[in-house]
Each structure stands twice: as structure tokens, then as C-alpha cells.
Amino acid sequence: MRGLKIIFWVLWRVWFYILMTIPILVMFPFLVLSILTENGYPYFFKMARIWAKFILFGMGFYYKIDKSQEMEYQKSYMIVANHTSMADIMLMLALTRNPFVFVGKKELSKIPLFGFFYKRTCILVDRSSSKSRLEVFNRAQKRINQGLSICIFPEGGVPDDESVVLDTFKDGAFRLAIEHEIPIVPITFADNKKRFSYTFFSGSPGIMRVKMHSHVETLGKTGVDRKEIREEVRDIIHNQLIAFDSDPIKSHS
């Protein structure tokens, strides 16, 4: 039985990368045209959402979203979520029509084909370089000024310790949100780690539950309030993860 599971996981992981590639090849000319100018980004974002949903459904994932508050279209937000899976990127794209830009690790730019567009549309960060972190802040400011939203996984990566439910949050997302007085949208992903973690021999098709929480306002806040807001948002996501963990639906997924 273990041998059959290993064969399934290998084929399933290969299938994931095939699914990543197919829509990129089909839409390639249009994707290239959409990244030639910054004004073309909303069109790129629409195609990215098609790409994301193609992968999710092709992998046998179906998502269930519980929204406490809707995001207004064409309004800028700071979107933050817990991070446990490569599927987090696809699921985030599927959740909202509001064009947003990911702040993500530069290592993903090495993935063939996907990386070509990733490094030209996302804000890449080298977390070991203070210069890189400053450049991220400047580029994010520019995108917000263009009316786009920003998406950051504030843990700064996937926790190394498997037992960690939610790692500590970095300041960057909250600093940006306060400076630009844009609302923060906390999002909790319940099942992504179980569905498709970074551990190769793991995962299965099934449900991905999402909670989009009420927005945390930053209007009138200053840098002095950053730590308080950061911990408020972390508590919202952490408490929801605990609530999801005790939800009996998990035993049926």
C-alpha cells in the first residue's frame, strides 16, 4: 500500500507541474503582451486567475470560502494569509477579482516558464539582504499608488518546524498598510498544508476551506500602532486555524 501511495504522489506532483505549464503555453502571447507595460497588469491578473483555477480544479481541489466582509472592487488592500503550500498562490488568485501583486521569495523565479512571468510581475525579496527589503518597500509603494493591492505572507516563508501552527509575523506588510492607510484583509487557509504541502510524498485531492475575515482598518494609525495591528491580525488568523482544526468537516475532507 505504501508503494502505491508513493507512485501516486510522484505522478500527482508531476501532474501539478504539467497543469502549471499548459495554460501558460496556451496564453503565452497574451501574457507577454500584458507585461510589456505596467498598465497591462490588470489584464495579466485576469489570465493569472484562469491559470490558478485551472490548476486547482485539475488537481482535484475545490475551495469553500466564508467571507465576513467583501473587498470593494478597484480599491487597494493589504492582503495577508498564513503560508504552508505552493497552492497558496493559486488559491489566493482564485479568491478575489481585485488585482494584487505578490511579494514573494526570489527562489520561485527559477521555476522554468512560470519564473519568467513571476519575476516580471511580482515583487521579489531576498530576505538575507537589507537592501532587497528596502527595494521591496519602494516597489510596493509604487504599486499601491497605481491603485493595486499587495499580497504578503507575513510569516516570511513556510515555518521550518512542522509543529508550528503559525509563525511570528514580519513588520513589512503592516508598515506599508499604515503608511498608505489601506485596510488589511486577513485570510486563513485551513487545509492547504494537508492538500499540498512542501513535503513531496504527501497530499491528496479534496476541500480547501478559506476564511476571509473582516478588514482591519489603518486610517489614522501611525508607526507606533504597527506592533499592535500586527499582533491583532496574527491573532485573528491563529484563532481561526484553531477553530478550523476542531471543525468536524476536516475528518471528511
GROMACS .gro file of C-alpha atoms in nm:
model
  253
    1MET     CA    1   0.000   0.000   0.000
    2ARG     CA    2   0.281   0.240   0.085
    3GLY     CA    3   0.438   0.171  -0.255
    4LEU     CA    4   0.112   0.259  -0.434
    5LYS     CA    5   0.090   0.582  -0.238
    6ILE     CA    6   0.445   0.677  -0.337
    7ILE     CA    7   0.367   0.612  -0.705
    8PHE     CA    8   0.051   0.823  -0.674
    9TRP     CA    9   0.237   1.110  -0.508
   10VAL     CA   10   0.512   1.111  -0.772
   11LEU     CA   11   0.264   1.112  -1.061
   12TRP     CA   12   0.046   1.368  -0.885
   13ARG     CA   13   0.337   1.608  -0.829
   14VAL     CA   14   0.443   1.573  -1.193
   15TRP     CA   15   0.081   1.639  -1.295
   16PHE     CA   16   0.089   1.961  -1.089
   17TYR     CA   17   0.376   2.100  -1.296
   18ILE     CA   18   0.207   1.990  -1.618
   19LEU     CA   19  -0.104   2.180  -1.511
   20MET     CA   20   0.112   2.484  -1.433
   21THR     CA   21   0.259   2.474  -1.783
   22ILE     CA   22  -0.043   2.409  -2.009
   23PRO     CA   23  -0.232   2.741  -1.963
   24ILE     CA   24   0.093   2.940  -1.975
   25LEU     CA   25   0.174   2.789  -2.315
   26VAL     CA   26  -0.180   2.845  -2.442
   27MET     CA   27  -0.193   3.208  -2.327
   28PHE     CA   28   0.176   3.284  -2.380
   29PRO     CA   29   0.146   3.560  -2.647
   30PHE     CA   30  -0.125   3.738  -2.447
   31LEU     CA   31   0.069   3.704  -2.123
   32VAL     CA   32   0.378   3.856  -2.284
   33LEU     CA   33   0.176   4.147  -2.425
   34SER     CA   34   0.019   4.213  -2.085
   35ILE     CA   35   0.356   4.253  -1.909
   36LEU     CA   36   0.509   4.492  -2.163
   37THR     CA   37   0.364   4.790  -1.976
   38GLU     CA   38   0.258   4.842  -1.616
   39ASN     CA   39  -0.089   4.943  -1.738
   40GLY     CA   40  -0.131   4.590  -1.874
   41TYR     CA   41  -0.107   4.429  -1.532
   42PRO     CA   42  -0.486   4.406  -1.469
   43TYR     CA   43  -0.515   4.200  -1.790
   44PHE     CA   44  -0.228   3.979  -1.678
   45PHE     CA   45  -0.404   3.934  -1.344
   46LYS     CA   46  -0.722   3.811  -1.515
   47MET     CA   47  -0.522   3.549  -1.704
   48ALA     CA   48  -0.337   3.455  -1.384
   49ARG     CA   49  -0.674   3.381  -1.222
   50ILE     CA   50  -0.766   3.149  -1.509
   51TRP     CA   51  -0.428   2.977  -1.468
   52ALA     CA   52  -0.483   2.937  -1.094
   53LYS     CA   53  -0.832   2.791  -1.121
   54PHE     CA   54  -0.717   2.553  -1.396
   55ILE     CA   55  -0.453   2.412  -1.160
   56LEU     CA   56  -0.681   2.392  -0.856
   57PHE     CA   57  -0.959   2.205  -1.034
   58GLY     CA   58  -0.712   1.994  -1.232
   59MET     CA   59  -0.555   1.876  -0.905
   60GLY     CA   60  -0.893   1.784  -0.762
   61PHE     CA   61  -0.907   2.075  -0.519
   62TYR     CA   62  -1.231   2.257  -0.455
   63TYR     CA   63  -1.249   2.558  -0.231
   64LYS     CA   64  -1.513   2.680   0.010
   65ILE     CA   65  -1.494   3.049   0.103
   66ASP     CA   66  -1.653   3.210   0.407
   67LYS     CA   67  -1.641   3.590   0.376
   68SER     CA   68  -1.703   3.816   0.674
   69GLN     CA   69  -1.660   4.124   0.455
   70GLU     CA   70  -1.640   4.179   0.081
   71MET     CA   71  -1.349   4.359  -0.084
   72GLU     CA   72  -1.454   4.661  -0.287
   73TYR     CA   73  -1.351   4.634  -0.649
   74GLN     CA   74  -1.071   4.870  -0.761
   75LYS     CA   75  -0.978   4.959  -0.404
   76SER     CA   76  -0.631   4.892  -0.265
   77TYR     CA   77  -0.583   4.649   0.022
   78MET     CA   78  -0.304   4.474   0.206
   79ILE     CA   79  -0.387   4.103   0.181
   80VAL     CA   80  -0.218   3.872   0.433
   81ALA     CA   81  -0.252   3.498   0.497
   82ASN     CA   82  -0.083   3.201   0.660
   83HIS     CA   83   0.158   3.015   0.431
   84THR     CA   84   0.201   2.637   0.415
   85SER     CA   85   0.174   2.532   0.050
   86MET     CA   86   0.262   2.618  -0.309
   87ALA     CA   87  -0.112   2.605  -0.369
   88ASP     CA   88  -0.148   2.918  -0.151
   89ILE     CA   89  -0.054   3.126  -0.456
   90MET     CA   90  -0.322   2.968  -0.677
   91LEU     CA   91  -0.590   2.980  -0.411
   92MET     CA   92  -0.518   3.346  -0.334
   93LEU     CA   93  -0.555   3.434  -0.703
   94ALA     CA   94  -0.888   3.249  -0.717
   95LEU     CA   95  -1.036   3.440  -0.421
   96THR     CA   96  -1.070   3.796  -0.548
   97ARG     CA   97  -1.113   3.996  -0.867
   98ASN     CA   98  -0.915   4.285  -0.715
   99PRO     CA   99  -0.580   4.295  -0.897
  100PHE     CA  100  -0.298   4.248  -0.649
  101VAL     CA  101   0.076   4.198  -0.664
  102PHE     CA  102   0.252   3.924  -0.469
  103VAL     CA  103   0.558   3.994  -0.258
  104GLY     CA  104   0.743   3.664  -0.275
  105LYS     CA  105   1.077   3.491  -0.242
  106LYS     CA  106   1.308   3.519  -0.540
  107GLU     CA  107   1.378   3.142  -0.544
  108LEU     CA  108   1.047   3.078  -0.726
  109SER     CA  109   1.175   3.275  -1.023
  110LYS     CA  110   1.396   2.974  -1.105
  111ILE     CA  111   1.096   2.757  -1.199
  112PRO     CA  112   1.101   2.718  -1.581
  113LEU     CA  113   0.842   2.925  -1.770
  114PHE     CA  114   0.648   3.015  -1.453
  115GLY     CA  115   0.955   3.201  -1.326
  116PHE     CA  116   0.974   3.413  -1.642
  117PHE     CA  117   0.642   3.579  -1.557
  118TYR     CA  118   0.683   3.556  -1.181
  119LYS     CA  119   0.992   3.776  -1.169
  120ARG     CA  120   0.837   4.030  -1.407
  121THR     CA  121   0.507   4.072  -1.226
  122CYS     CA  122   0.578   4.003  -0.858
  123ILE     CA  123   0.790   4.194  -0.610
  124LEU     CA  124   1.080   3.964  -0.530
  125VAL     CA  125   1.262   3.972  -0.199
  126ASP     CA  126   1.595   3.834  -0.083
  127ARG     CA  127   1.529   3.811   0.290
  128SER     CA  128   1.901   3.794   0.367
  129SER     CA  129   1.959   4.139   0.212
  130SER     CA  130   1.852   4.461   0.384
  131LYS     CA  131   1.893   4.643   0.051
  132SER     CA  132   1.648   4.399  -0.110
  133ARG     CA  133   1.394   4.452   0.169
  134LEU     CA  134   1.413   4.830   0.120
  135GLU     CA  135   1.362   4.788  -0.255
  136VAL     CA  136   1.054   4.575  -0.185
  137PHE     CA  137   0.908   4.859   0.020
  138ASN     CA  138   0.971   5.111  -0.259
  139ARG     CA  139   0.824   4.888  -0.531
  140ALA     CA  140   0.518   4.807  -0.319
  141GLN     CA  141   0.460   5.179  -0.263
  142LYS     CA  142   0.463   5.233  -0.638
  143ARG     CA  143   0.209   4.956  -0.696
  144ILE     CA  144  -0.024   5.089  -0.425
  145ASN     CA  145  -0.001   5.435  -0.582
  146GLN     CA  146  -0.118   5.272  -0.907
  147GLY     CA  147  -0.432   5.153  -0.732
  148LEU     CA  148  -0.328   4.789  -0.695
  149SER     CA  149  -0.341   4.575  -0.382
  150ILE     CA  150  -0.046   4.394  -0.228
  151CYS     CA  151  -0.039   4.035  -0.104
  152ILE     CA  152   0.221   3.931   0.151
  153PHE     CA  153   0.259   3.611   0.352
  154PRO     CA  154   0.380   3.785   0.671
  155GLU     CA  155   0.544   3.476   0.823
  156GLY     CA  156   0.821   3.540   0.571
  157GLY     CA  157   0.807   3.185   0.439
  158VAL     CA  158   0.684   2.841   0.540
  159PRO     CA  159   0.774   2.752   0.902
  160ASP     CA  160   1.064   2.506   0.920
  161ASP     CA  161   0.919   2.334   1.224
  162GLU     CA  162   0.623   2.115   1.122
  163SER     CA  163   0.468   2.160   1.467
  164VAL     CA  164   0.437   2.540   1.427
  165VAL     CA  165   0.073   2.633   1.358
  166LEU     CA  166   0.154   2.994   1.270
  167ASP     CA  167   0.495   3.157   1.280
  168THR     CA  168   0.570   3.509   1.403
  169PHE     CA  169   0.479   3.788   1.159
  170LYS     CA  170   0.727   4.026   0.999
  171ASP     CA  171   0.655   4.401   1.004
  172GLY     CA  172   0.666   4.485   0.631
  173ALA     CA  173   0.301   4.432   0.538
  174PHE     CA  174   0.177   4.633   0.835
  175ARG     CA  175   0.424   4.914   0.783
  176LEU     CA  176   0.305   4.953   0.424
  177ALA     CA  177  -0.062   4.933   0.517
  178ILE     CA  178  -0.029   5.201   0.785
  179GLU     CA  179   0.178   5.433   0.567
  180HIS     CA  180  -0.078   5.418   0.285
  181GLU     CA  181  -0.379   5.393   0.517
  182ILE     CA  182  -0.516   5.091   0.330
  183PRO     CA  183  -0.726   4.821   0.501
  184ILE     CA  184  -0.567   4.489   0.590
  185VAL     CA  185  -0.753   4.175   0.477
  186PRO     CA  186  -0.661   3.876   0.698
  187ILE     CA  187  -0.719   3.540   0.526
  188THR     CA  188  -0.693   3.196   0.683
  189PHE     CA  189  -0.618   2.886   0.473
  190ALA     CA  190  -0.734   2.579   0.661
  191ASP     CA  191  -0.641   2.277   0.453
  192ASN     CA  192  -0.365   2.376   0.208
  193LYS     CA  193  -0.092   2.204   0.408
  194LYS     CA  194  -0.292   1.882   0.418
  195ARG     CA  195  -0.384   1.906   0.050
  196PHE     CA  196  -0.045   2.002  -0.100
  197SER     CA  197   0.241   2.076   0.138
  198TYR     CA  198   0.607   2.129   0.050
  199THR     CA  199   0.672   1.770   0.164
  200PHE     CA  200   0.697   1.575  -0.162
  201PHE     CA  201   0.537   1.247  -0.053
  202SER     CA  202   0.216   1.392   0.086
  203GLY     CA  203  -0.117   1.544  -0.009
  204SER     CA  204  -0.445   1.447  -0.168
  205PRO     CA  205  -0.737   1.597  -0.364
  206GLY     CA  206  -1.016   1.747  -0.155
  207ILE     CA  207  -1.157   2.057   0.002
  208MET     CA  208  -0.968   2.380   0.074
  209ARG     CA  209  -1.152   2.593   0.328
  210VAL     CA  210  -1.090   2.967   0.336
  211LYS     CA  211  -1.196   3.233   0.583
  212MET     CA  212  -1.179   3.594   0.463
  213HIS     CA  213  -1.204   3.798   0.781
  214SER     CA  214  -1.337   4.146   0.846
  215HIS     CA  215  -1.090   4.412   0.740
  216VAL     CA  216  -0.857   4.574   0.989
  217GLU     CA  217  -0.856   4.948   0.929
  218THR     CA  218  -0.536   5.154   0.940
  219LEU     CA  219  -0.683   5.501   0.879
  220GLY     CA  220  -0.531   5.743   1.129
  221LYS     CA  221  -0.281   5.486   1.257
  222THR     CA  222   0.093   5.554   1.281
  223GLY     CA  223   0.412   5.352   1.312
  224VAL     CA  224   0.356   5.341   1.689
  225ASP     CA  225   0.050   5.122   1.625
  226ARG     CA  226   0.231   4.877   1.395
  227LYS     CA  227   0.308   4.610   1.652
  228GLU     CA  228  -0.045   4.617   1.795
  229ILE     CA  229  -0.203   4.581   1.449
  230ARG     CA  230   0.044   4.308   1.350
  231GLU     CA  231  -0.042   4.102   1.658
  232GLU     CA  232  -0.415   4.168   1.614
  233VAL     CA  233  -0.403   4.027   1.261
  234ARG     CA  234  -0.191   3.732   1.368
  235ASP     CA  235  -0.436   3.651   1.649
  236ILE     CA  236  -0.727   3.660   1.403
  237ILE     CA  237  -0.560   3.406   1.173
  238HIS     CA  238  -0.424   3.192   1.457
  239ASN     CA  239  -0.761   3.167   1.632
  240GLN     CA  240  -0.928   3.073   1.305
  241LEU     CA  241  -0.671   2.798   1.243
  242ILE     CA  242  -0.756   2.655   1.585
  243ALA     CA  243  -1.128   2.678   1.507
  244PHE     CA  244  -1.075   2.503   1.171
  245ASP     CA  245  -0.874   2.231   1.341
  246SER     CA  246  -1.167   2.149   1.567
  247ASP     CA  247  -1.419   2.160   1.279
  248PRO     CA  248  -1.556   1.808   1.211
  249ILE     CA  249  -1.561   1.878   0.834
  250LYS     CA  250  -1.186   1.814   0.840
  251SER     CA  251  -1.240   1.448   0.910
  252HIS     CA  252  -1.446   1.418   0.591
  253SER     CA  253  -1.202   1.605   0.365
   0.00000   0.00000   0.00000
